[in-house]
PDB file of C-alpha atoms in Angstrom:
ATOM      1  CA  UNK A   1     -20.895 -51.099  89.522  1.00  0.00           C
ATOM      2  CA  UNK A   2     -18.040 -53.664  88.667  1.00  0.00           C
ATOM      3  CA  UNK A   3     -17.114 -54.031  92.402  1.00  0.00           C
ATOM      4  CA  UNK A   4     -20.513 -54.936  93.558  1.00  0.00           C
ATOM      5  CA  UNK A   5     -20.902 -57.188  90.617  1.00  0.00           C
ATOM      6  CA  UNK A   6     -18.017 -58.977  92.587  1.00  0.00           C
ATOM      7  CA  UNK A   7     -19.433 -58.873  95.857  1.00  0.00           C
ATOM      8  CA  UNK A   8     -22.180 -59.956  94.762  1.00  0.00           C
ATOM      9  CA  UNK A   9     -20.783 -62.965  93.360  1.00  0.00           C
ATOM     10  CA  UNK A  10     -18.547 -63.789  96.173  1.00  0.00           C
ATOM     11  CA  UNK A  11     -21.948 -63.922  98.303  1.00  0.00           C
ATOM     12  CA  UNK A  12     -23.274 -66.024  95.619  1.00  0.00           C
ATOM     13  CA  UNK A  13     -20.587 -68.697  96.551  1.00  0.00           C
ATOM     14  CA  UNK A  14     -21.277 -68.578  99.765  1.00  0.00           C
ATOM     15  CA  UNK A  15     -18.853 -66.286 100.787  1.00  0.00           C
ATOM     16  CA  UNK A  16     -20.385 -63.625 103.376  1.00  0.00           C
ATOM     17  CA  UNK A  17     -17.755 -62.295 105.440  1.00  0.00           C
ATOM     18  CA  UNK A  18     -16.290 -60.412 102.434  1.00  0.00           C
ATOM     19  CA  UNK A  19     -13.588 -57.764 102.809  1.00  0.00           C
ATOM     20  CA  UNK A  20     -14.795 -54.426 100.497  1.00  0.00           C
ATOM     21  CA  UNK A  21     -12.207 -52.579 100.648  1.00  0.00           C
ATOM     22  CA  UNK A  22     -10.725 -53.605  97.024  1.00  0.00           C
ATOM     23  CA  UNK A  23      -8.504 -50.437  96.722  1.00  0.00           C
ATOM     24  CA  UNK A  24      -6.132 -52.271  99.657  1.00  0.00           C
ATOM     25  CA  UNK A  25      -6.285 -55.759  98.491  1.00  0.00           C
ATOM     26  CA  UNK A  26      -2.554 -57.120  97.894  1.00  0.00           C
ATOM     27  CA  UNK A  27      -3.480 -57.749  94.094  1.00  0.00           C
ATOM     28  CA  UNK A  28      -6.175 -55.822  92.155  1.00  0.00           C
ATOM     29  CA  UNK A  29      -7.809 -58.698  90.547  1.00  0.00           C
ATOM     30  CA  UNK A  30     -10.525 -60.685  90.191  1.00  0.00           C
ATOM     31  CA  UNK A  31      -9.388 -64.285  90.839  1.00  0.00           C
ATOM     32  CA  UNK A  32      -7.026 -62.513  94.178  1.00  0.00           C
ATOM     33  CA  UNK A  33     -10.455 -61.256  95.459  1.00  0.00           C
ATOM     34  CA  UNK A  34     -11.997 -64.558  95.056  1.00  0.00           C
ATOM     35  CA  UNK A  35      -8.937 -66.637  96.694  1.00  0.00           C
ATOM     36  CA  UNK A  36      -8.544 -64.296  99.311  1.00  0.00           C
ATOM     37  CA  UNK A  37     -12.062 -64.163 100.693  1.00  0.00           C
ATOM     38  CA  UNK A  38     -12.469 -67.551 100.239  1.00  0.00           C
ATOM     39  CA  UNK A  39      -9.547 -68.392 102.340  1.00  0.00           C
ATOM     40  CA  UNK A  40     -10.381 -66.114 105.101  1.00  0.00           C
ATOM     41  CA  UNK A  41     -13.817 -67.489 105.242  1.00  0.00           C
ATOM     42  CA  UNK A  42     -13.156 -71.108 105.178  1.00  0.00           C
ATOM     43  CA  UNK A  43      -9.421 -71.301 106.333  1.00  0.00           C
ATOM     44  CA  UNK A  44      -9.039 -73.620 103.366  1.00  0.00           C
ATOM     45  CA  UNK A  45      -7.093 -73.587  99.822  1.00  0.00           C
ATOM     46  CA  UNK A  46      -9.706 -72.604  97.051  1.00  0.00           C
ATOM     47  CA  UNK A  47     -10.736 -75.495  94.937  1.00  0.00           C
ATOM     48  CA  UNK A  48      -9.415 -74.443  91.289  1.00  0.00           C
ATOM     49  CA  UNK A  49     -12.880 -74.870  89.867  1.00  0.00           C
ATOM     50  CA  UNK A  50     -14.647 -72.667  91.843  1.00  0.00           C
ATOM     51  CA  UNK A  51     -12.948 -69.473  89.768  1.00  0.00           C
ATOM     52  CA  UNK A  52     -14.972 -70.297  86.794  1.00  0.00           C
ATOM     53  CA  UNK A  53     -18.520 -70.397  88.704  1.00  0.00           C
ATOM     54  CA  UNK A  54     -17.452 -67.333  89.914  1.00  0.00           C
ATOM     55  CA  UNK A  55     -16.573 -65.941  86.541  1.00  0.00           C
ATOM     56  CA  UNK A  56     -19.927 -67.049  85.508  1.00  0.00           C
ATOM     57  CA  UNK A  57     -21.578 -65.554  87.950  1.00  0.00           C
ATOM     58  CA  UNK A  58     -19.985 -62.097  87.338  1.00  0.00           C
ATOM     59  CA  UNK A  59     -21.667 -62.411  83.971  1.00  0.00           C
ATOM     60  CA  UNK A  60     -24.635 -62.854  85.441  1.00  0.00           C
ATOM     61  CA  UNK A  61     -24.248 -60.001  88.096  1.00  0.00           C
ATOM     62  CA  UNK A  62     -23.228 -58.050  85.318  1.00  0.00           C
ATOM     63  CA  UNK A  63     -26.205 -58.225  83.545  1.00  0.00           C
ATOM     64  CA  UNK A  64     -28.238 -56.269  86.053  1.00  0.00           C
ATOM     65  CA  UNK A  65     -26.507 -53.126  85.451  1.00  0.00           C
ATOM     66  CA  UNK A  66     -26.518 -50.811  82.558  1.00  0.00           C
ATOM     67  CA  UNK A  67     -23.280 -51.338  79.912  1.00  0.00           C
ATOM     68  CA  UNK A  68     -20.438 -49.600  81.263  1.00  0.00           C
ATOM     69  CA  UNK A  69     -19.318 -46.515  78.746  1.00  0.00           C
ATOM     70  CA  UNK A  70     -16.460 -46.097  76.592  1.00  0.00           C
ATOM     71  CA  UNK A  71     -13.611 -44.153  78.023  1.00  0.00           C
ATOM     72  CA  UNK A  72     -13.312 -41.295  75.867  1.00  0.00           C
ATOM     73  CA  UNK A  73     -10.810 -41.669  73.125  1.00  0.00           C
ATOM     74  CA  UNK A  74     -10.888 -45.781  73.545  1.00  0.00           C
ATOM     75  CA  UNK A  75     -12.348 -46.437  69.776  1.00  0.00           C
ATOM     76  CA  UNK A  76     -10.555 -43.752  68.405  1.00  0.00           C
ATOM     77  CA  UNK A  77      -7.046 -44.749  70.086  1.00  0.00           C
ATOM     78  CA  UNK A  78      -7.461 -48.408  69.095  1.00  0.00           C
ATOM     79  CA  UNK A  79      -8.288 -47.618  65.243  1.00  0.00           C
ATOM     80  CA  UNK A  80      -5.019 -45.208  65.427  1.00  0.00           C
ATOM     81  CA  UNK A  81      -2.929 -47.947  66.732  1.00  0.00           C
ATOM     82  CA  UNK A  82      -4.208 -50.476  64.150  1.00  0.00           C
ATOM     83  CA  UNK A  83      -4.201 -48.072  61.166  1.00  0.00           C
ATOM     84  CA  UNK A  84      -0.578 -46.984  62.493  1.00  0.00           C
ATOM     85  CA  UNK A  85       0.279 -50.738  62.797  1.00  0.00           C
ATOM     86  CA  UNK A  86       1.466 -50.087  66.499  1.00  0.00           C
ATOM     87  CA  UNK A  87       1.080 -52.897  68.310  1.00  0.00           C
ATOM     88  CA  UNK A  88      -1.221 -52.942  71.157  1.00  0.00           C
ATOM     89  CA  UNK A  89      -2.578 -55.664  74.061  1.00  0.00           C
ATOM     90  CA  UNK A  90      -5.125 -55.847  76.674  1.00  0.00           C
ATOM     91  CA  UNK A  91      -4.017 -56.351  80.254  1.00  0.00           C
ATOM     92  CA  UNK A  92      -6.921 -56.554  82.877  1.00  0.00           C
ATOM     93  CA  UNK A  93      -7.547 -57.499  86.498  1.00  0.00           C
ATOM     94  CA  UNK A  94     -11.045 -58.908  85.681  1.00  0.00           C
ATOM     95  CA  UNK A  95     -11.340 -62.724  84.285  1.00  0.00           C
ATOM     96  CA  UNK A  96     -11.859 -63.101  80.849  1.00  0.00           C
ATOM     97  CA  UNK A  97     -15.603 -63.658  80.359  1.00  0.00           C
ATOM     98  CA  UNK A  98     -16.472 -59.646  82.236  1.00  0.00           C
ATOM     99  CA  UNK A  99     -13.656 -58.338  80.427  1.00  0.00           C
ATOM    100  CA  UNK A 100     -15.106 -59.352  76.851  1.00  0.00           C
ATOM    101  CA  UNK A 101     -18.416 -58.157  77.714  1.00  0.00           C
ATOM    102  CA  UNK A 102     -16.888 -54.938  78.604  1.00  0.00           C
ATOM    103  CA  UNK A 103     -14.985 -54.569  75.868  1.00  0.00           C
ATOM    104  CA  UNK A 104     -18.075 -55.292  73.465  1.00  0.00           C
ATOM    105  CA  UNK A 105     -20.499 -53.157  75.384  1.00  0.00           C
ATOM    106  CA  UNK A 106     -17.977 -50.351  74.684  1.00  0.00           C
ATOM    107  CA  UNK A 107     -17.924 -51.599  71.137  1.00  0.00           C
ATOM    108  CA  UNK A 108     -14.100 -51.750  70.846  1.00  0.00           C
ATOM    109  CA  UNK A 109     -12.053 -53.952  68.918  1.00  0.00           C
ATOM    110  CA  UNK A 110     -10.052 -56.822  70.522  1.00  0.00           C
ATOM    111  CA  UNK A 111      -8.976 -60.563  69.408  1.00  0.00           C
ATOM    112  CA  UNK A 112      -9.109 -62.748  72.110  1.00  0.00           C
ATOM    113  CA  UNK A 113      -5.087 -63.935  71.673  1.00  0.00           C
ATOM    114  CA  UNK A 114      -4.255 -60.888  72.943  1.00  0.00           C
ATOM    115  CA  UNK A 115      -6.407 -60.150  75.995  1.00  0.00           C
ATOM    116  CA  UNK A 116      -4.364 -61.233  79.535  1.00  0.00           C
ATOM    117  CA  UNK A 117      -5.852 -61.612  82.300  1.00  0.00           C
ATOM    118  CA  UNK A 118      -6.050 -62.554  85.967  1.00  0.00           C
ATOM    119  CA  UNK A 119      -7.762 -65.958  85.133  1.00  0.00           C
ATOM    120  CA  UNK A 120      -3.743 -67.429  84.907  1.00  0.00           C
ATOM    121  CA  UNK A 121      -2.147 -64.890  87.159  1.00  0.00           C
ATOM    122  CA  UNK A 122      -3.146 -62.780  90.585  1.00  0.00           C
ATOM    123  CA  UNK A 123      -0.606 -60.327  89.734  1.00  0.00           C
ATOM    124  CA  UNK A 124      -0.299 -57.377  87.875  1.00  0.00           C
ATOM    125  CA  UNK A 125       2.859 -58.366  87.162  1.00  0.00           C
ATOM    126  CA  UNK A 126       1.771 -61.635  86.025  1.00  0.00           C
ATOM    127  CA  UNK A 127      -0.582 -60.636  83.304  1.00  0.00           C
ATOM    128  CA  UNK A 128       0.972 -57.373  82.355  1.00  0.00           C
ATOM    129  CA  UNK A 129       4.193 -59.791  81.296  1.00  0.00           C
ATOM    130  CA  UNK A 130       1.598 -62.584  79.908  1.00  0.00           C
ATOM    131  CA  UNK A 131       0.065 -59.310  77.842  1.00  0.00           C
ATOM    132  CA  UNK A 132       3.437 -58.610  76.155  1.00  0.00           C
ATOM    133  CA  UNK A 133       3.979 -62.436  75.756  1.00  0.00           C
ATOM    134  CA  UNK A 134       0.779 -62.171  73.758  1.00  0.00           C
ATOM    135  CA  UNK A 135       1.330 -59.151  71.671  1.00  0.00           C
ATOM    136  CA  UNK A 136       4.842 -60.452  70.535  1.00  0.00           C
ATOM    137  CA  UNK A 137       3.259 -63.808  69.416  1.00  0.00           C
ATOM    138  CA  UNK A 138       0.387 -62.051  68.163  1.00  0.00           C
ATOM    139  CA  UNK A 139       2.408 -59.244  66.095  1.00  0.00           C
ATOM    140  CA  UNK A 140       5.614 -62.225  65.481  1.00  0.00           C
ATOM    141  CA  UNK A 141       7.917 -59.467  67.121  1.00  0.00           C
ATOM    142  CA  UNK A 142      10.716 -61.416  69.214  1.00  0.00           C
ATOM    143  CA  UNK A 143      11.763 -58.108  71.449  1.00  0.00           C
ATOM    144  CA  UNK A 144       9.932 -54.241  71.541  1.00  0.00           C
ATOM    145  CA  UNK A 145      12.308 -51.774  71.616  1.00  0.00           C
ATOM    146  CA  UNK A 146       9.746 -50.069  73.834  1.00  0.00           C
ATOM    147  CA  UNK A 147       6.561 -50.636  75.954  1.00  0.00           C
ATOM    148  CA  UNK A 148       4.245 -48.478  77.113  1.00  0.00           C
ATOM    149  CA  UNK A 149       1.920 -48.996  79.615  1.00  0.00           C
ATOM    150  CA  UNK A 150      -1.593 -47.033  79.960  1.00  0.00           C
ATOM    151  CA  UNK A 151      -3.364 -46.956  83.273  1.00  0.00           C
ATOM    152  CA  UNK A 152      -6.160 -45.210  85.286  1.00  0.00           C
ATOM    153  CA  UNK A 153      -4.433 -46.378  89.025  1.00  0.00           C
ATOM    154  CA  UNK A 154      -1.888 -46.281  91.274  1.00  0.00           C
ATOM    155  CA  UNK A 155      -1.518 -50.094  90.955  1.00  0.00           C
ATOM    156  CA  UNK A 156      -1.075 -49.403  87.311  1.00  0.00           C
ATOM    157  CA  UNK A 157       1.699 -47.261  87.828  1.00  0.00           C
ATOM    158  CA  UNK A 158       3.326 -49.460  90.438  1.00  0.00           C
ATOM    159  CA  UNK A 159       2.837 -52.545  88.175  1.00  0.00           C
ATOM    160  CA  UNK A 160       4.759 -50.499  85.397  1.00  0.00           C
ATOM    161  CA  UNK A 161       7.611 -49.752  88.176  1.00  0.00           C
ATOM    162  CA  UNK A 162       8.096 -52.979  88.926  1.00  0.00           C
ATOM    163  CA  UNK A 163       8.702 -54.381  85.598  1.00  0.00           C
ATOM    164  CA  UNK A 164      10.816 -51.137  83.859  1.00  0.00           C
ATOM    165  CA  UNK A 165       7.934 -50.070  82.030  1.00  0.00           C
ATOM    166  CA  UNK A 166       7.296 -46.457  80.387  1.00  0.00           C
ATOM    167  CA  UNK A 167       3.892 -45.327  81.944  1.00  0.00           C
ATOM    168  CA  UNK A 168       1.410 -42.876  80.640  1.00  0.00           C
ATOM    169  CA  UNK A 169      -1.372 -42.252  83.137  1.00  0.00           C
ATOM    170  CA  UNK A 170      -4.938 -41.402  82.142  1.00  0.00           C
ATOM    171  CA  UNK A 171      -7.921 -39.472  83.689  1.00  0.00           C
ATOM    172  CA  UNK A 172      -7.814 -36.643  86.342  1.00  0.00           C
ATOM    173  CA  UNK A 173      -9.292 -38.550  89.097  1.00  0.00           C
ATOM    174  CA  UNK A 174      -6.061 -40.250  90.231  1.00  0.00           C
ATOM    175  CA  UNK A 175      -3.707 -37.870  88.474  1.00  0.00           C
ATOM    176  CA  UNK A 176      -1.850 -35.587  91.431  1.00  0.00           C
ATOM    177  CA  UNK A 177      -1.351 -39.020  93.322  1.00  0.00           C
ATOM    178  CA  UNK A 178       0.232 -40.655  90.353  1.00  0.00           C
ATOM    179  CA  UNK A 179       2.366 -37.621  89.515  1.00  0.00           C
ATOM    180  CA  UNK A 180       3.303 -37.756  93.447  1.00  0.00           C
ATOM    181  CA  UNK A 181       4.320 -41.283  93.086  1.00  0.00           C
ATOM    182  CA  UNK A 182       6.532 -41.341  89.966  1.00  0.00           C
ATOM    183  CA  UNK A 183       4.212 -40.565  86.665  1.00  0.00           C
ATOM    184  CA  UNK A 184       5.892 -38.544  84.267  1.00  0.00           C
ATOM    185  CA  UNK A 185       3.137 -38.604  81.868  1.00  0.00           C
ATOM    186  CA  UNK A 186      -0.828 -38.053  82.695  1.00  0.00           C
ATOM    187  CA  UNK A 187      -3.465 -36.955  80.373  1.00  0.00           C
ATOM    188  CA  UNK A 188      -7.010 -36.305  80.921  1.00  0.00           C
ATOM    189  CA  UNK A 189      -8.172 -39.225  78.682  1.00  0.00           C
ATOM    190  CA  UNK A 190      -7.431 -41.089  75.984  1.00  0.00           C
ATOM    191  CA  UNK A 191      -8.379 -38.237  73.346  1.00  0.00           C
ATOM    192  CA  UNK A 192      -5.662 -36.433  74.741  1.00  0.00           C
ATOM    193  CA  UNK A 193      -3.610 -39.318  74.635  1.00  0.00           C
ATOM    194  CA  UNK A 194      -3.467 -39.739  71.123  1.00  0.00           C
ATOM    195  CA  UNK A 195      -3.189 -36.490  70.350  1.00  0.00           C
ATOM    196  CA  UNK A 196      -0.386 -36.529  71.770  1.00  0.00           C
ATOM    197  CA  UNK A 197       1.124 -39.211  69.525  1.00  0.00           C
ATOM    198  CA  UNK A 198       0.263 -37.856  66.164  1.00  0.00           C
TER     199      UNK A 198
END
């Protein structure tokens, strides 16, 4: 439903030639679909304002549908990390506003400081590095010994490629073409997960 939350929004703006297919955009986020459909449209550079009607209206477009659901294992994971005083961070393709919402209709614990996302960077990349930026201000850690990231999608694992992350891959959906593409470690969700680490 998040997808045509952001089509919906693009149209909103104005923008009607709108290209769906989101799994083959160059970047997986909110503010690349926004600057790239803009700029096809109107052969122009996006005015720099125009990403926070948009994130506005993906509030609004969000409110239409029912709350998204808690990936299994998300509350429990995040109390195990706190209570273990393992340092954790959000890293998310959607803009800050839709993020929060989703994070609260899940009812999961965050603090703002350390939620990155693509508001100040298209990349993965970008905001997966902002997130650890974050966490080590956050936690007052100078340098992790290790980082793990956790991720549903191919782009997740690519992302964690590209910067010499661990990976752990969640949910069966995407799990044979992760495991294809490099994944050493895929459980069926985030239950499992933590299982594993206890």
């Amino acid at each position: 439903m998040y997808l045509i939350s952001v089509t919906k929004s693009l149209e909103a703006l104005g923008i009607l030639d709108i290209d769906t297919d989101y799994n083959n955009y160059k970047h997986h986020t909110d503010s690349y679909a926004l600057r790239y459909n803009y700029e096809r449209n109107f052969k122009k550079d996006m005015p720099q304002e125009l990403l926070s009607k948009f994130e506005e209206d993906l509030v609004h477009q969000m409110s239409k549908f029912d709350a998204v659901k808690e990936i299994r294992g998300a509350r429990m994971l995040l109390q195990y990390l706190k209570t273990s005083q393992i340092p954790f961070c959000f890293a998310t393709g959607a803009l800050p506003k839709p993020a929060m919402i989703k994070l609260e209709q899940c009812d999961l614990w965050y603090d703002e400081q350390l939620l990155a996302t693509s508001k100040t960077h298209e990349s993965r990349e970008g905001f997966v590095m902002d997130a650890i930026q974050r966490a080590q201000k956050f936690y007052s850690i100078s340098k992790f010994d290790k980082i793990v990231s956790v991720g549903d999608g191919l782009w997740d694992l690519k992302t964690a490629q590209n910067l010499s992350l661990d990976f752990v891959g969640i949910g069966d959906r995407n799990k044979q073409q992760l495991l294809a593409n490099g994944a050493k470690h895929c459980f069926s969700d985030l239950e499992v997960f933590q299982r594993s680490l206890t």
